[in-house]
Amino acid sequence: MFIGHFAVGFAAKKYAPRASLAALLAAPLFADLLWPPLLLLGWERVRIDPGNTKMTPLDFVSYPWSHSLLMDVVWASLFALGYYLLARYWAGTIAIWLGVISHWVLDWITHGPDMPLYPGGPRYGLGLWNSVAATMLVETAMLAVGLWLYVRETRARDRIGRYAFLAYVLLLLVFYFGDAFTAPPESVGQIAWPGLIAGVVMMVWAWWFDRHRMQAKTPALEFQ
Ligand SMILES: [Zn+2]
Protein backbone atom coordinates (compact mmCIF):
# COMPACT_ATOMS: atom_id res chain seq x y z
CA MET A 1 0.00 0.00 0.00
CA PHE A 2 1.22 3.49 -0.72
CA ILE A 3 -1.21 6.44 -0.69
CA GLY A 4 -3.43 4.56 1.77
CA HIS A 5 -0.75 5.09 4.43
CA PHE A 6 -0.77 8.82 3.67
CA ALA A 7 -4.57 8.75 4.02
CA VAL A 8 -4.24 7.51 7.61
CA GLY A 9 -1.88 10.38 8.47
CA PHE A 10 -4.12 13.05 6.94
CA ALA A 11 -7.18 11.59 8.68
CA ALA A 12 -5.39 11.58 12.05
CA LYS A 13 -5.36 15.38 12.00
CA LYS A 14 -9.06 15.30 12.87
CA TYR A 15 -8.35 13.41 16.10
CA ALA A 16 -5.07 15.13 16.98
CA PRO A 17 -5.37 18.61 15.47
CA ARG A 18 -2.46 20.06 17.45
CA ALA A 19 0.02 17.44 16.23
CA SER A 20 2.14 18.30 13.20
CA LEU A 21 1.03 16.54 10.06
CA ALA A 22 4.65 15.44 9.60
CA ALA A 23 4.48 13.35 12.79
CA LEU A 24 1.00 12.06 11.93
CA LEU A 25 2.25 10.96 8.48
CA ALA A 26 5.58 9.59 9.68
CA ALA A 27 3.69 7.17 11.95
CA PRO A 28 1.66 5.23 9.35
CA LEU A 29 4.63 5.47 6.96
CA PHE A 30 7.18 4.45 9.58
CA ALA A 31 7.76 0.90 8.30
CA ASP A 32 8.31 2.18 4.76
CA LEU A 33 10.61 4.98 5.94
CA LEU A 34 12.72 2.45 7.83
CA TRP A 35 12.83 -0.03 4.97
CA PRO A 36 15.17 1.74 2.45
CA PRO A 37 18.02 2.29 4.95
CA LEU A 38 17.67 -1.32 6.13
CA LEU A 39 17.89 -2.49 2.51
CA LEU A 40 21.05 -0.42 2.03
CA LEU A 41 22.52 -1.92 5.20
CA GLY A 42 21.66 -5.39 3.90
CA TRP A 43 19.56 -6.20 6.98
CA GLU A 44 16.44 -6.65 4.85
CA ARG A 45 16.13 -8.06 1.36
CA VAL A 46 13.95 -7.52 -1.70
CA ARG A 47 14.11 -9.19 -5.10
CA ILE A 48 12.96 -7.66 -8.37
CA ASP A 49 10.47 -10.12 -9.77
CA PRO A 50 8.14 -8.63 -12.42
CA GLY A 51 4.65 -10.08 -12.03
CA ASN A 52 5.10 -11.02 -8.37
CA THR A 53 1.72 -9.41 -7.84
CA LYS A 54 -0.14 -7.35 -10.43
CA MET A 55 0.62 -4.17 -8.52
CA THR A 56 4.34 -4.52 -7.78
CA PRO A 57 7.38 -6.18 -9.37
CA LEU A 58 8.89 -6.67 -5.92
CA ASP A 59 9.32 -9.88 -4.01
CA PHE A 60 9.70 -8.92 -0.33
CA VAL A 61 12.11 -11.71 0.55
CA SER A 62 12.74 -10.61 4.12
CA TYR A 63 11.86 -7.50 6.13
CA PRO A 64 11.56 -8.61 9.75
CA TRP A 65 12.72 -5.32 11.34
CA SER A 66 10.58 -2.87 9.40
CA HIS A 67 7.54 -5.00 8.59
CA SER A 68 6.85 -7.62 11.28
CA LEU A 69 3.87 -6.97 13.53
CA LEU A 70 5.94 -7.44 16.67
CA MET A 71 8.59 -4.91 15.59
CA ASP A 72 5.91 -2.47 14.45
CA VAL A 73 4.43 -2.61 17.97
CA VAL A 74 7.92 -1.90 19.33
CA TRP A 75 8.47 1.02 16.88
CA ALA A 76 4.97 2.34 17.63
CA SER A 77 5.69 2.36 21.35
CA LEU A 78 9.12 4.00 20.98
CA PHE A 79 7.83 6.63 18.55
CA ALA A 80 4.78 7.37 20.74
CA LEU A 81 6.93 7.59 23.86
CA GLY A 82 9.43 9.93 22.19
CA TYR A 83 6.59 12.06 20.89
CA TYR A 84 4.91 12.19 24.29
CA LEU A 85 8.13 13.28 26.02
CA LEU A 86 8.62 16.07 23.49
CA ALA A 87 5.03 17.23 22.95
CA ARG A 88 3.06 16.05 26.04
CA TYR A 89 0.01 15.73 23.83
CA TRP A 90 -2.06 12.60 24.46
CA ALA A 91 -4.21 12.72 21.32
CA GLY A 92 -1.08 12.98 19.17
CA THR A 93 0.63 10.19 21.13
CA ILE A 94 -2.30 7.80 20.61
CA ALA A 95 -2.64 8.75 16.93
CA ILE A 96 1.05 7.98 16.44
CA TRP A 97 0.91 4.64 18.25
CA LEU A 98 -2.12 3.49 16.25
CA GLY A 99 -0.69 4.98 13.06
CA VAL A 100 2.53 2.94 13.16
CA ILE A 101 0.56 -0.27 13.74
CA SER A 102 -1.95 0.57 11.00
CA HIS A 103 0.91 0.08 8.51
CA TRP A 104 1.08 -3.63 9.25
CA VAL A 105 -2.69 -4.08 9.00
CA LEU A 106 -2.92 -2.23 5.67
CA ASP A 107 0.11 -4.01 4.19
CA TRP A 108 -1.33 -7.33 5.38
CA ILE A 109 -4.47 -6.57 3.35
CA THR A 110 -2.52 -5.54 0.22
CA HIS A 111 0.64 -7.69 0.11
CA GLY A 112 0.98 -11.32 -0.85
CA PRO A 113 1.72 -13.65 2.09
CA ASP A 114 4.99 -11.97 3.11
CA MET A 115 4.09 -9.93 6.23
CA PRO A 116 5.75 -11.59 9.25
CA LEU A 117 4.08 -11.73 12.66
CA TYR A 118 7.50 -11.50 14.30
CA PRO A 119 11.08 -11.76 12.95
CA GLY A 120 11.40 -15.27 11.55
CA GLY A 121 7.73 -16.00 12.24
CA PRO A 122 4.86 -17.02 9.94
CA ARG A 123 3.98 -14.63 7.12
CA TYR A 124 0.55 -13.52 5.98
CA GLY A 125 -1.08 -11.34 3.34
CA LEU A 126 -4.50 -11.15 1.75
CA GLY A 127 -3.17 -10.09 -1.66
CA LEU A 128 -5.27 -7.09 -2.68
CA TRP A 129 -2.30 -6.34 -4.96
CA ASN A 130 -3.40 -9.18 -7.23
CA SER A 131 -5.89 -6.71 -8.65
CA VAL A 132 -4.65 -3.33 -9.87
CA ALA A 133 -8.20 -1.96 -10.18
CA ALA A 134 -9.26 -3.02 -6.69
CA THR A 135 -6.02 -1.70 -5.17
CA MET A 136 -6.34 1.69 -6.87
CA LEU A 137 -10.01 1.95 -5.97
CA VAL A 138 -9.40 1.20 -2.29
CA GLU A 139 -6.35 3.46 -1.96
CA THR A 140 -7.84 6.37 -3.89
CA ALA A 141 -11.01 6.19 -1.79
CA MET A 142 -8.91 6.10 1.40
CA LEU A 143 -6.87 9.11 0.30
CA ALA A 144 -10.05 11.01 -0.60
CA VAL A 145 -11.49 10.43 2.88
CA GLY A 146 -8.18 11.30 4.58
CA LEU A 147 -7.82 14.53 2.59
CA TRP A 148 -11.45 15.46 3.19
CA LEU A 149 -10.95 15.16 6.95
CA TYR A 150 -7.70 17.15 6.79
CA VAL A 151 -9.21 19.92 4.68
CA ARG A 152 -12.21 20.19 7.00
CA GLU A 153 -10.00 20.32 10.06
CA THR A 154 -7.49 22.89 8.79
CA ARG A 155 -7.43 25.94 6.59
CA ALA A 156 -4.64 27.73 4.79
CA ARG A 157 -3.11 30.73 6.51
CA ASP A 158 -1.37 31.85 3.31
CA ARG A 159 -0.36 30.74 -0.17
CA ILE A 160 2.13 28.16 1.10
CA GLY A 161 -0.62 26.55 3.16
CA ARG A 162 -2.76 26.31 0.05
CA TYR A 163 -0.44 25.67 -2.90
CA ALA A 164 2.36 23.68 -1.25
CA PHE A 165 -0.40 21.41 0.08
CA LEU A 166 -2.08 21.06 -3.32
CA ALA A 167 1.27 20.35 -5.01
CA TYR A 168 1.97 17.67 -2.40
CA VAL A 169 -1.29 15.86 -3.12
CA LEU A 170 -0.73 16.16 -6.85
CA LEU A 171 2.76 14.68 -6.55
CA LEU A 172 1.42 11.78 -4.47
CA LEU A 173 -1.08 10.97 -7.21
CA VAL A 174 1.56 11.30 -9.95
CA PHE A 175 3.88 8.95 -8.03
CA TYR A 176 1.08 6.50 -7.42
CA PHE A 177 -0.46 6.30 -10.88
CA GLY A 178 2.86 6.91 -12.67
CA ASP A 179 4.46 3.98 -10.90
CA ALA A 180 1.91 1.57 -12.36
CA PHE A 181 3.06 2.47 -15.87
CA THR A 182 6.84 2.64 -15.49
CA ALA A 183 9.33 -0.17 -16.04
CA PRO A 184 10.39 -2.18 -12.98
CA PRO A 185 13.60 -0.99 -11.29
CA GLU A 186 16.80 -2.70 -12.34
CA SER A 187 18.53 -2.87 -9.00
CA VAL A 188 17.75 -2.69 -5.31
CA GLY A 189 19.73 0.56 -5.18
CA GLN A 190 17.19 2.04 -7.58
CA ILE A 191 14.51 1.37 -4.97
CA ALA A 192 16.37 2.15 -1.77
CA TRP A 193 18.07 5.47 -2.57
CA PRO A 194 15.07 7.23 -4.15
CA GLY A 195 12.90 5.73 -1.38
CA LEU A 196 15.16 7.13 1.31
CA ILE A 197 15.36 10.59 -0.26
CA ALA A 198 11.63 10.75 -1.10
CA GLY A 199 10.76 9.74 2.46
CA VAL A 200 12.76 12.60 3.97
CA VAL A 201 11.51 15.15 1.42
CA MET A 202 7.86 14.16 1.85
CA MET A 203 8.05 14.46 5.66
CA VAL A 204 9.80 17.87 5.62
CA TRP A 205 7.40 19.12 2.94
CA ALA A 206 4.36 18.03 4.98
CA TRP A 207 5.77 19.73 8.09
CA TRP A 208 6.28 22.91 6.02
CA PHE A 209 2.83 23.32 4.49
CA ASP A 210 1.07 22.11 7.65
CA ARG A 211 2.73 24.97 9.57
CA HIS A 212 1.08 27.31 7.09
CA ARG A 213 -2.36 25.96 7.87
CA MET A 214 -4.36 26.41 11.03
CA GLN A 215 -7.31 24.77 12.75
CA ALA A 216 -10.44 25.62 10.83
CA LYS A 217 -12.52 25.83 14.00
CA THR A 218 -11.24 27.81 16.94
CA PRO A 219 -11.13 25.43 19.91
CA ALA A 220 -14.01 26.09 22.30
CA LEU A 221 -11.54 26.68 25.15
CA GLU A 222 -10.40 29.94 23.63
CA PHE A 223 -13.84 31.47 24.14
CA GLN A 224 -13.84 30.75 27.84
ZN1 LIG B 1 5.02 -1.23 3.86
PDB file of C-alpha atoms and ligand atoms in Angstrom:
ATOM      1  CA  MET A   1       0.000   0.000   0.000  1.00  0.00           C
ATOM      2  CA  PHE A   2       1.222   3.494  -0.718  1.00  0.00           C
ATOM      3  CA  ILE A   3      -1.209   6.439  -0.689  1.00  0.00           C
ATOM      4  CA  GLY A   4      -3.434   4.556   1.765  1.00  0.00           C
ATOM      5  CA  HIS A   5      -0.753   5.091   4.432  1.00  0.00           C
ATOM      6  CA  PHE A   6      -0.771   8.824   3.671  1.00  0.00           C
ATOM      7  CA  ALA A   7      -4.568   8.747   4.016  1.00  0.00           C
ATOM      8  CA  VAL A   8      -4.239   7.509   7.612  1.00  0.00           C
ATOM      9  CA  GLY A   9      -1.876  10.379   8.465  1.00  0.00           C
ATOM     10  CA  PHE A  10      -4.119  13.050   6.944  1.00  0.00           C
ATOM     11  CA  ALA A  11      -7.184  11.587   8.680  1.00  0.00           C
ATOM     12  CA  ALA A  12      -5.393  11.577  12.047  1.00  0.00           C
ATOM     13  CA  LYS A  13      -5.363  15.384  12.003  1.00  0.00           C
ATOM     14  CA  LYS A  14      -9.058  15.304  12.875  1.00  0.00           C
ATOM     15  CA  TYR A  15      -8.346  13.410  16.098  1.00  0.00           C
ATOM     16  CA  ALA A  16      -5.071  15.126  16.982  1.00  0.00           C
ATOM     17  CA  PRO A  17      -5.368  18.612  15.474  1.00  0.00           C
ATOM     18  CA  ARG A  18      -2.459  20.063  17.448  1.00  0.00           C
ATOM     19  CA  ALA A  19       0.015  17.440  16.230  1.00  0.00           C
ATOM     20  CA  SER A  20       2.137  18.305  13.201  1.00  0.00           C
ATOM     21  CA  LEU A  21       1.025  16.538  10.055  1.00  0.00           C
ATOM     22  CA  ALA A  22       4.649  15.442   9.598  1.00  0.00           C
ATOM     23  CA  ALA A  23       4.478  13.351  12.788  1.00  0.00           C
ATOM     24  CA  LEU A  24       1.001  12.063  11.925  1.00  0.00           C
ATOM     25  CA  LEU A  25       2.251  10.963   8.480  1.00  0.00           C
ATOM     26  CA  ALA A  26       5.583   9.590   9.682  1.00  0.00           C
ATOM     27  CA  ALA A  27       3.687   7.167  11.950  1.00  0.00           C
ATOM     28  CA  PRO A  28       1.656   5.228   9.353  1.00  0.00           C
ATOM     29  CA  LEU A  29       4.626   5.471   6.956  1.00  0.00           C
ATOM     30  CA  PHE A  30       7.182   4.449   9.577  1.00  0.00           C
ATOM     31  CA  ALA A  31       7.764   0.899   8.302  1.00  0.00           C
ATOM     32  CA  ASP A  32       8.308   2.183   4.760  1.00  0.00           C
ATOM     33  CA  LEU A  33      10.612   4.982   5.942  1.00  0.00           C
ATOM     34  CA  LEU A  34      12.721   2.449   7.825  1.00  0.00           C
ATOM     35  CA  TRP A  35      12.832  -0.034   4.966  1.00  0.00           C
ATOM     36  CA  PRO A  36      15.174   1.740   2.454  1.00  0.00           C
ATOM     37  CA  PRO A  37      18.025   2.287   4.950  1.00  0.00           C
ATOM     38  CA  LEU A  38      17.669  -1.325   6.134  1.00  0.00           C
ATOM     39  CA  LEU A  39      17.893  -2.493   2.507  1.00  0.00           C
ATOM     40  CA  LEU A  40      21.052  -0.425   2.025  1.00  0.00           C
ATOM     41  CA  LEU A  41      22.517  -1.921   5.200  1.00  0.00           C
ATOM     42  CA  GLY A  42      21.656  -5.392   3.905  1.00  0.00           C
ATOM     43  CA  TRP A  43      19.560  -6.196   6.984  1.00  0.00           C
ATOM     44  CA  GLU A  44      16.445  -6.653   4.853  1.00  0.00           C
ATOM     45  CA  ARG A  45      16.134  -8.059   1.356  1.00  0.00           C
ATOM     46  CA  VAL A  46      13.949  -7.517  -1.696  1.00  0.00           C
ATOM     47  CA  ARG A  47      14.110  -9.191  -5.098  1.00  0.00           C
ATOM     48  CA  ILE A  48      12.958  -7.659  -8.374  1.00  0.00           C
ATOM     49  CA  ASP A  49      10.474 -10.116  -9.770  1.00  0.00           C
ATOM     50  CA  PRO A  50       8.139  -8.629 -12.421  1.00  0.00           C
ATOM     51  CA  GLY A  51       4.650 -10.075 -12.035  1.00  0.00           C
ATOM     52  CA  ASN A  52       5.104 -11.023  -8.371  1.00  0.00           C
ATOM     53  CA  THR A  53       1.724  -9.412  -7.837  1.00  0.00           C
ATOM     54  CA  LYS A  54      -0.138  -7.350 -10.429  1.00  0.00           C
ATOM     55  CA  MET A  55       0.622  -4.172  -8.517  1.00  0.00           C
ATOM     56  CA  THR A  56       4.336  -4.520  -7.784  1.00  0.00           C
ATOM     57  CA  PRO A  57       7.375  -6.183  -9.372  1.00  0.00           C
ATOM     58  CA  LEU A  58       8.889  -6.667  -5.918  1.00  0.00           C
ATOM     59  CA  ASP A  59       9.318  -9.883  -4.006  1.00  0.00           C
ATOM     60  CA  PHE A  60       9.702  -8.923  -0.335  1.00  0.00           C
ATOM     61  CA  VAL A  61      12.113 -11.708   0.549  1.00  0.00           C
ATOM     62  CA  SER A  62      12.742 -10.607   4.119  1.00  0.00           C
ATOM     63  CA  TYR A  63      11.860  -7.497   6.133  1.00  0.00           C
ATOM     64  CA  PRO A  64      11.564  -8.611   9.748  1.00  0.00           C
ATOM     65  CA  TRP A  65      12.724  -5.323  11.337  1.00  0.00           C
ATOM     66  CA  SER A  66      10.576  -2.872   9.403  1.00  0.00           C
ATOM     67  CA  HIS A  67       7.536  -4.998   8.589  1.00  0.00           C
ATOM     68  CA  SER A  68       6.854  -7.618  11.282  1.00  0.00           C
ATOM     69  CA  LEU A  69       3.867  -6.970  13.531  1.00  0.00           C
ATOM     70  CA  LEU A  70       5.945  -7.437  16.672  1.00  0.00           C
ATOM     71  CA  MET A  71       8.590  -4.912  15.594  1.00  0.00           C
ATOM     72  CA  ASP A  72       5.906  -2.474  14.452  1.00  0.00           C
ATOM     73  CA  VAL A  73       4.425  -2.607  17.965  1.00  0.00           C
ATOM     74  CA  VAL A  74       7.922  -1.905  19.328  1.00  0.00           C
ATOM     75  CA  TRP A  75       8.474   1.016  16.884  1.00  0.00           C
ATOM     76  CA  ALA A  76       4.969   2.340  17.626  1.00  0.00           C
ATOM     77  CA  SER A  77       5.694   2.361  21.352  1.00  0.00           C
ATOM     78  CA  LEU A  78       9.125   3.999  20.981  1.00  0.00           C
ATOM     79  CA  PHE A  79       7.830   6.628  18.549  1.00  0.00           C
ATOM     80  CA  ALA A  80       4.779   7.365  20.735  1.00  0.00           C
ATOM     81  CA  LEU A  81       6.933   7.587  23.863  1.00  0.00           C
ATOM     82  CA  GLY A  82       9.429   9.930  22.194  1.00  0.00           C
ATOM     83  CA  TYR A  83       6.589  12.059  20.886  1.00  0.00           C
ATOM     84  CA  TYR A  84       4.913  12.194  24.294  1.00  0.00           C
ATOM     85  CA  LEU A  85       8.131  13.275  26.022  1.00  0.00           C
ATOM     86  CA  LEU A  86       8.616  16.073  23.490  1.00  0.00           C
ATOM     87  CA  ALA A  87       5.033  17.234  22.949  1.00  0.00           C
ATOM     88  CA  ARG A  88       3.064  16.050  26.037  1.00  0.00           C
ATOM     89  CA  TYR A  89       0.011  15.732  23.834  1.00  0.00           C
ATOM     90  CA  TRP A  90      -2.056  12.598  24.457  1.00  0.00           C
ATOM     91  CA  ALA A  91      -4.210  12.717  21.322  1.00  0.00           C
ATOM     92  CA  GLY A  92      -1.081  12.975  19.173  1.00  0.00           C
ATOM     93  CA  THR A  93       0.625  10.186  21.134  1.00  0.00           C
ATOM     94  CA  ILE A  94      -2.300   7.803  20.606  1.00  0.00           C
ATOM     95  CA  ALA A  95      -2.641   8.754  16.926  1.00  0.00           C
ATOM     96  CA  ILE A  96       1.055   7.980  16.443  1.00  0.00           C
ATOM     97  CA  TRP A  97       0.914   4.637  18.248  1.00  0.00           C
ATOM     98  CA  LEU A  98      -2.118   3.487  16.254  1.00  0.00           C
ATOM     99  CA  GLY A  99      -0.687   4.983  13.057  1.00  0.00           C
ATOM    100  CA  VAL A 100       2.531   2.941  13.161  1.00  0.00           C
ATOM    101  CA  ILE A 101       0.563  -0.268  13.737  1.00  0.00           C
ATOM    102  CA  SER A 102      -1.947   0.571  11.001  1.00  0.00           C
ATOM    103  CA  HIS A 103       0.908   0.082   8.511  1.00  0.00           C
ATOM    104  CA  TRP A 104       1.081  -3.626   9.247  1.00  0.00           C
ATOM    105  CA  VAL A 105      -2.688  -4.076   9.000  1.00  0.00           C
ATOM    106  CA  LEU A 106      -2.924  -2.227   5.667  1.00  0.00           C
ATOM    107  CA  ASP A 107       0.106  -4.010   4.193  1.00  0.00           C
ATOM    108  CA  TRP A 108      -1.328  -7.330   5.378  1.00  0.00           C
ATOM    109  CA  ILE A 109      -4.474  -6.569   3.348  1.00  0.00           C
ATOM    110  CA  THR A 110      -2.516  -5.540   0.217  1.00  0.00           C
ATOM    111  CA  HIS A 111       0.636  -7.687   0.113  1.00  0.00           C
ATOM    112  CA  GLY A 112       0.984 -11.318  -0.854  1.00  0.00           C
ATOM    113  CA  PRO A 113       1.725 -13.647   2.094  1.00  0.00           C
ATOM    114  CA  ASP A 114       4.989 -11.966   3.114  1.00  0.00           C
ATOM    115  CA  MET A 115       4.086  -9.930   6.226  1.00  0.00           C
ATOM    116  CA  PRO A 116       5.753 -11.589   9.250  1.00  0.00           C
ATOM    117  CA  LEU A 117       4.081 -11.732  12.660  1.00  0.00           C
ATOM    118  CA  TYR A 118       7.504 -11.497  14.299  1.00  0.00           C
ATOM    119  CA  PRO A 119      11.076 -11.760  12.947  1.00  0.00           C
ATOM    120  CA  GLY A 120      11.397 -15.275  11.551  1.00  0.00           C
ATOM    121  CA  GLY A 121       7.727 -15.999  12.244  1.00  0.00           C
ATOM    122  CA  PRO A 122       4.865 -17.024   9.942  1.00  0.00           C
ATOM    123  CA  ARG A 123       3.982 -14.625   7.115  1.00  0.00           C
ATOM    124  CA  TYR A 124       0.552 -13.520   5.981  1.00  0.00           C
ATOM    125  CA  GLY A 125      -1.079 -11.341   3.338  1.00  0.00           C
ATOM    126  CA  LEU A 126      -4.497 -11.151   1.748  1.00  0.00           C
ATOM    127  CA  GLY A 127      -3.173 -10.085  -1.664  1.00  0.00           C
ATOM    128  CA  LEU A 128      -5.272  -7.085  -2.677  1.00  0.00           C
ATOM    129  CA  TRP A 129      -2.298  -6.338  -4.960  1.00  0.00           C
ATOM    130  CA  ASN A 130      -3.398  -9.183  -7.230  1.00  0.00           C
ATOM    131  CA  SER A 131      -5.889  -6.710  -8.646  1.00  0.00           C
ATOM    132  CA  VAL A 132      -4.653  -3.332  -9.874  1.00  0.00           C
ATOM    133  CA  ALA A 133      -8.202  -1.957 -10.183  1.00  0.00           C
ATOM    134  CA  ALA A 134      -9.258  -3.023  -6.686  1.00  0.00           C
ATOM    135  CA  THR A 135      -6.023  -1.695  -5.167  1.00  0.00           C
ATOM    136  CA  MET A 136      -6.338   1.692  -6.869  1.00  0.00           C
ATOM    137  CA  LEU A 137     -10.008   1.948  -5.968  1.00  0.00           C
ATOM    138  CA  VAL A 138      -9.402   1.197  -2.286  1.00  0.00           C
ATOM    139  CA  GLU A 139      -6.349   3.455  -1.956  1.00  0.00           C
ATOM    140  CA  THR A 140      -7.840   6.370  -3.894  1.00  0.00           C
ATOM    141  CA  ALA A 141     -11.007   6.186  -1.788  1.00  0.00           C
ATOM    142  CA  MET A 142      -8.910   6.101   1.396  1.00  0.00           C
ATOM    143  CA  LEU A 143      -6.873   9.113   0.301  1.00  0.00           C
ATOM    144  CA  ALA A 144     -10.052  11.009  -0.602  1.00  0.00           C
ATOM    145  CA  VAL A 145     -11.495  10.429   2.881  1.00  0.00           C
ATOM    146  CA  GLY A 146      -8.181  11.304   4.580  1.00  0.00           C
ATOM    147  CA  LEU A 147      -7.823  14.528   2.593  1.00  0.00           C
ATOM    148  CA  TRP A 148     -11.447  15.457   3.187  1.00  0.00           C
ATOM    149  CA  LEU A 149     -10.945  15.159   6.952  1.00  0.00           C
ATOM    150  CA  TYR A 150      -7.697  17.150   6.789  1.00  0.00           C
ATOM    151  CA  VAL A 151      -9.213  19.917   4.676  1.00  0.00           C
ATOM    152  CA  ARG A 152     -12.212  20.185   6.997  1.00  0.00           C
ATOM    153  CA  GLU A 153      -9.998  20.320  10.061  1.00  0.00           C
ATOM    154  CA  THR A 154      -7.494  22.886   8.786  1.00  0.00           C
ATOM    155  CA  ARG A 155      -7.432  25.938   6.589  1.00  0.00           C
ATOM    156  CA  ALA A 156      -4.645  27.732   4.788  1.00  0.00           C
ATOM    157  CA  ARG A 157      -3.108  30.730   6.509  1.00  0.00           C
ATOM    158  CA  ASP A 158      -1.373  31.846   3.310  1.00  0.00           C
ATOM    159  CA  ARG A 159      -0.356  30.739  -0.169  1.00  0.00           C
ATOM    160  CA  ILE A 160       2.132  28.158   1.097  1.00  0.00           C
ATOM    161  CA  GLY A 161      -0.615  26.549   3.157  1.00  0.00           C
ATOM    162  CA  ARG A 162      -2.755  26.308   0.048  1.00  0.00           C
ATOM    163  CA  TYR A 163      -0.443  25.670  -2.901  1.00  0.00           C
ATOM    164  CA  ALA A 164       2.358  23.682  -1.249  1.00  0.00           C
ATOM    165  CA  PHE A 165      -0.397  21.409   0.081  1.00  0.00           C
ATOM    166  CA  LEU A 166      -2.075  21.061  -3.321  1.00  0.00           C
ATOM    167  CA  ALA A 167       1.268  20.350  -5.007  1.00  0.00           C
ATOM    168  CA  TYR A 168       1.969  17.668  -2.403  1.00  0.00           C
ATOM    169  CA  VAL A 169      -1.295  15.864  -3.118  1.00  0.00           C
ATOM    170  CA  LEU A 170      -0.726  16.159  -6.853  1.00  0.00           C
ATOM    171  CA  LEU A 171       2.756  14.675  -6.549  1.00  0.00           C
ATOM    172  CA  LEU A 172       1.422  11.780  -4.470  1.00  0.00           C
ATOM    173  CA  LEU A 173      -1.079  10.972  -7.207  1.00  0.00           C
ATOM    174  CA  VAL A 174       1.562  11.298  -9.953  1.00  0.00           C
ATOM    175  CA  PHE A 175       3.878   8.950  -8.027  1.00  0.00           C
ATOM    176  CA  TYR A 176       1.083   6.501  -7.424  1.00  0.00           C
ATOM    177  CA  PHE A 177      -0.458   6.295 -10.883  1.00  0.00           C
ATOM    178  CA  GLY A 178       2.861   6.909 -12.674  1.00  0.00           C
ATOM    179  CA  ASP A 179       4.463   3.982 -10.899  1.00  0.00           C
ATOM    180  CA  ALA A 180       1.912   1.573 -12.356  1.00  0.00           C
ATOM    181  CA  PHE A 181       3.061   2.472 -15.870  1.00  0.00           C
ATOM    182  CA  THR A 182       6.837   2.637 -15.492  1.00  0.00           C
ATOM    183  CA  ALA A 183       9.326  -0.174 -16.037  1.00  0.00           C
ATOM    184  CA  PRO A 184      10.388  -2.179 -12.979  1.00  0.00           C
ATOM    185  CA  PRO A 185      13.596  -0.992 -11.290  1.00  0.00           C
ATOM    186  CA  GLU A 186      16.805  -2.695 -12.344  1.00  0.00           C
ATOM    187  CA  SER A 187      18.525  -2.869  -9.002  1.00  0.00           C
ATOM    188  CA  VAL A 188      17.751  -2.695  -5.313  1.00  0.00           C
ATOM    189  CA  GLY A 189      19.733   0.559  -5.179  1.00  0.00           C
ATOM    190  CA  GLN A 190      17.191   2.036  -7.582  1.00  0.00           C
ATOM    191  CA  ILE A 191      14.512   1.366  -4.966  1.00  0.00           C
ATOM    192  CA  ALA A 192      16.374   2.149  -1.769  1.00  0.00           C
ATOM    193  CA  TRP A 193      18.073   5.471  -2.571  1.00  0.00           C
ATOM    194  CA  PRO A 194      15.068   7.233  -4.150  1.00  0.00           C
ATOM    195  CA  GLY A 195      12.902   5.728  -1.385  1.00  0.00           C
ATOM    196  CA  LEU A 196      15.165   7.127   1.312  1.00  0.00           C
ATOM    197  CA  ILE A 197      15.356  10.590  -0.258  1.00  0.00           C
ATOM    198  CA  ALA A 198      11.631  10.747  -1.099  1.00  0.00           C
ATOM    199  CA  GLY A 199      10.763   9.741   2.459  1.00  0.00           C
ATOM    200  CA  VAL A 200      12.760  12.600   3.969  1.00  0.00           C
ATOM    201  CA  VAL A 201      11.511  15.149   1.415  1.00  0.00           C
ATOM    202  CA  MET A 202       7.857  14.158   1.855  1.00  0.00           C
ATOM    203  CA  MET A 203       8.046  14.458   5.656  1.00  0.00           C
ATOM    204  CA  VAL A 204       9.799  17.865   5.618  1.00  0.00           C
ATOM    205  CA  TRP A 205       7.398  19.122   2.940  1.00  0.00           C
ATOM    206  CA  ALA A 206       4.358  18.029   4.982  1.00  0.00           C
ATOM    207  CA  TRP A 207       5.772  19.726   8.093  1.00  0.00           C
ATOM    208  CA  TRP A 208       6.284  22.906   6.017  1.00  0.00           C
ATOM    209  CA  PHE A 209       2.828  23.321   4.492  1.00  0.00           C
ATOM    210  CA  ASP A 210       1.066  22.107   7.651  1.00  0.00           C
ATOM    211  CA  ARG A 211       2.729  24.973   9.569  1.00  0.00           C
ATOM    212  CA  HIS A 212       1.079  27.313   7.095  1.00  0.00           C
ATOM    213  CA  ARG A 213      -2.361  25.960   7.874  1.00  0.00           C
ATOM    214  CA  MET A 214      -4.359  26.406  11.031  1.00  0.00           C
ATOM    215  CA  GLN A 215      -7.306  24.771  12.753  1.00  0.00           C
ATOM    216  CA  ALA A 216     -10.443  25.618  10.831  1.00  0.00           C
ATOM    217  CA  LYS A 217     -12.520  25.826  14.002  1.00  0.00           C
ATOM    218  CA  THR A 218     -11.235  27.807  16.942  1.00  0.00           C
ATOM    219  CA  PRO A 219     -11.125  25.430  19.908  1.00  0.00           C
ATOM    220  CA  ALA A 220     -14.010  26.095  22.297  1.00  0.00           C
ATOM    221  CA  LEU A 221     -11.540  26.679  25.150  1.00  0.00           C
ATOM    222  CA  GLU A 222     -10.401  29.941  23.632  1.00  0.00           C
ATOM    223  CA  PHE A 223     -13.842  31.470  24.138  1.00  0.00           C
ATOM    224  CA  GLN A 224     -13.844  30.751  27.842  1.00  0.00           C
TER     225      GLN A 224
HETATM  226 ZN    ZN B   1       5.015  -1.230   3.862  1.00  0.00          ZN
END
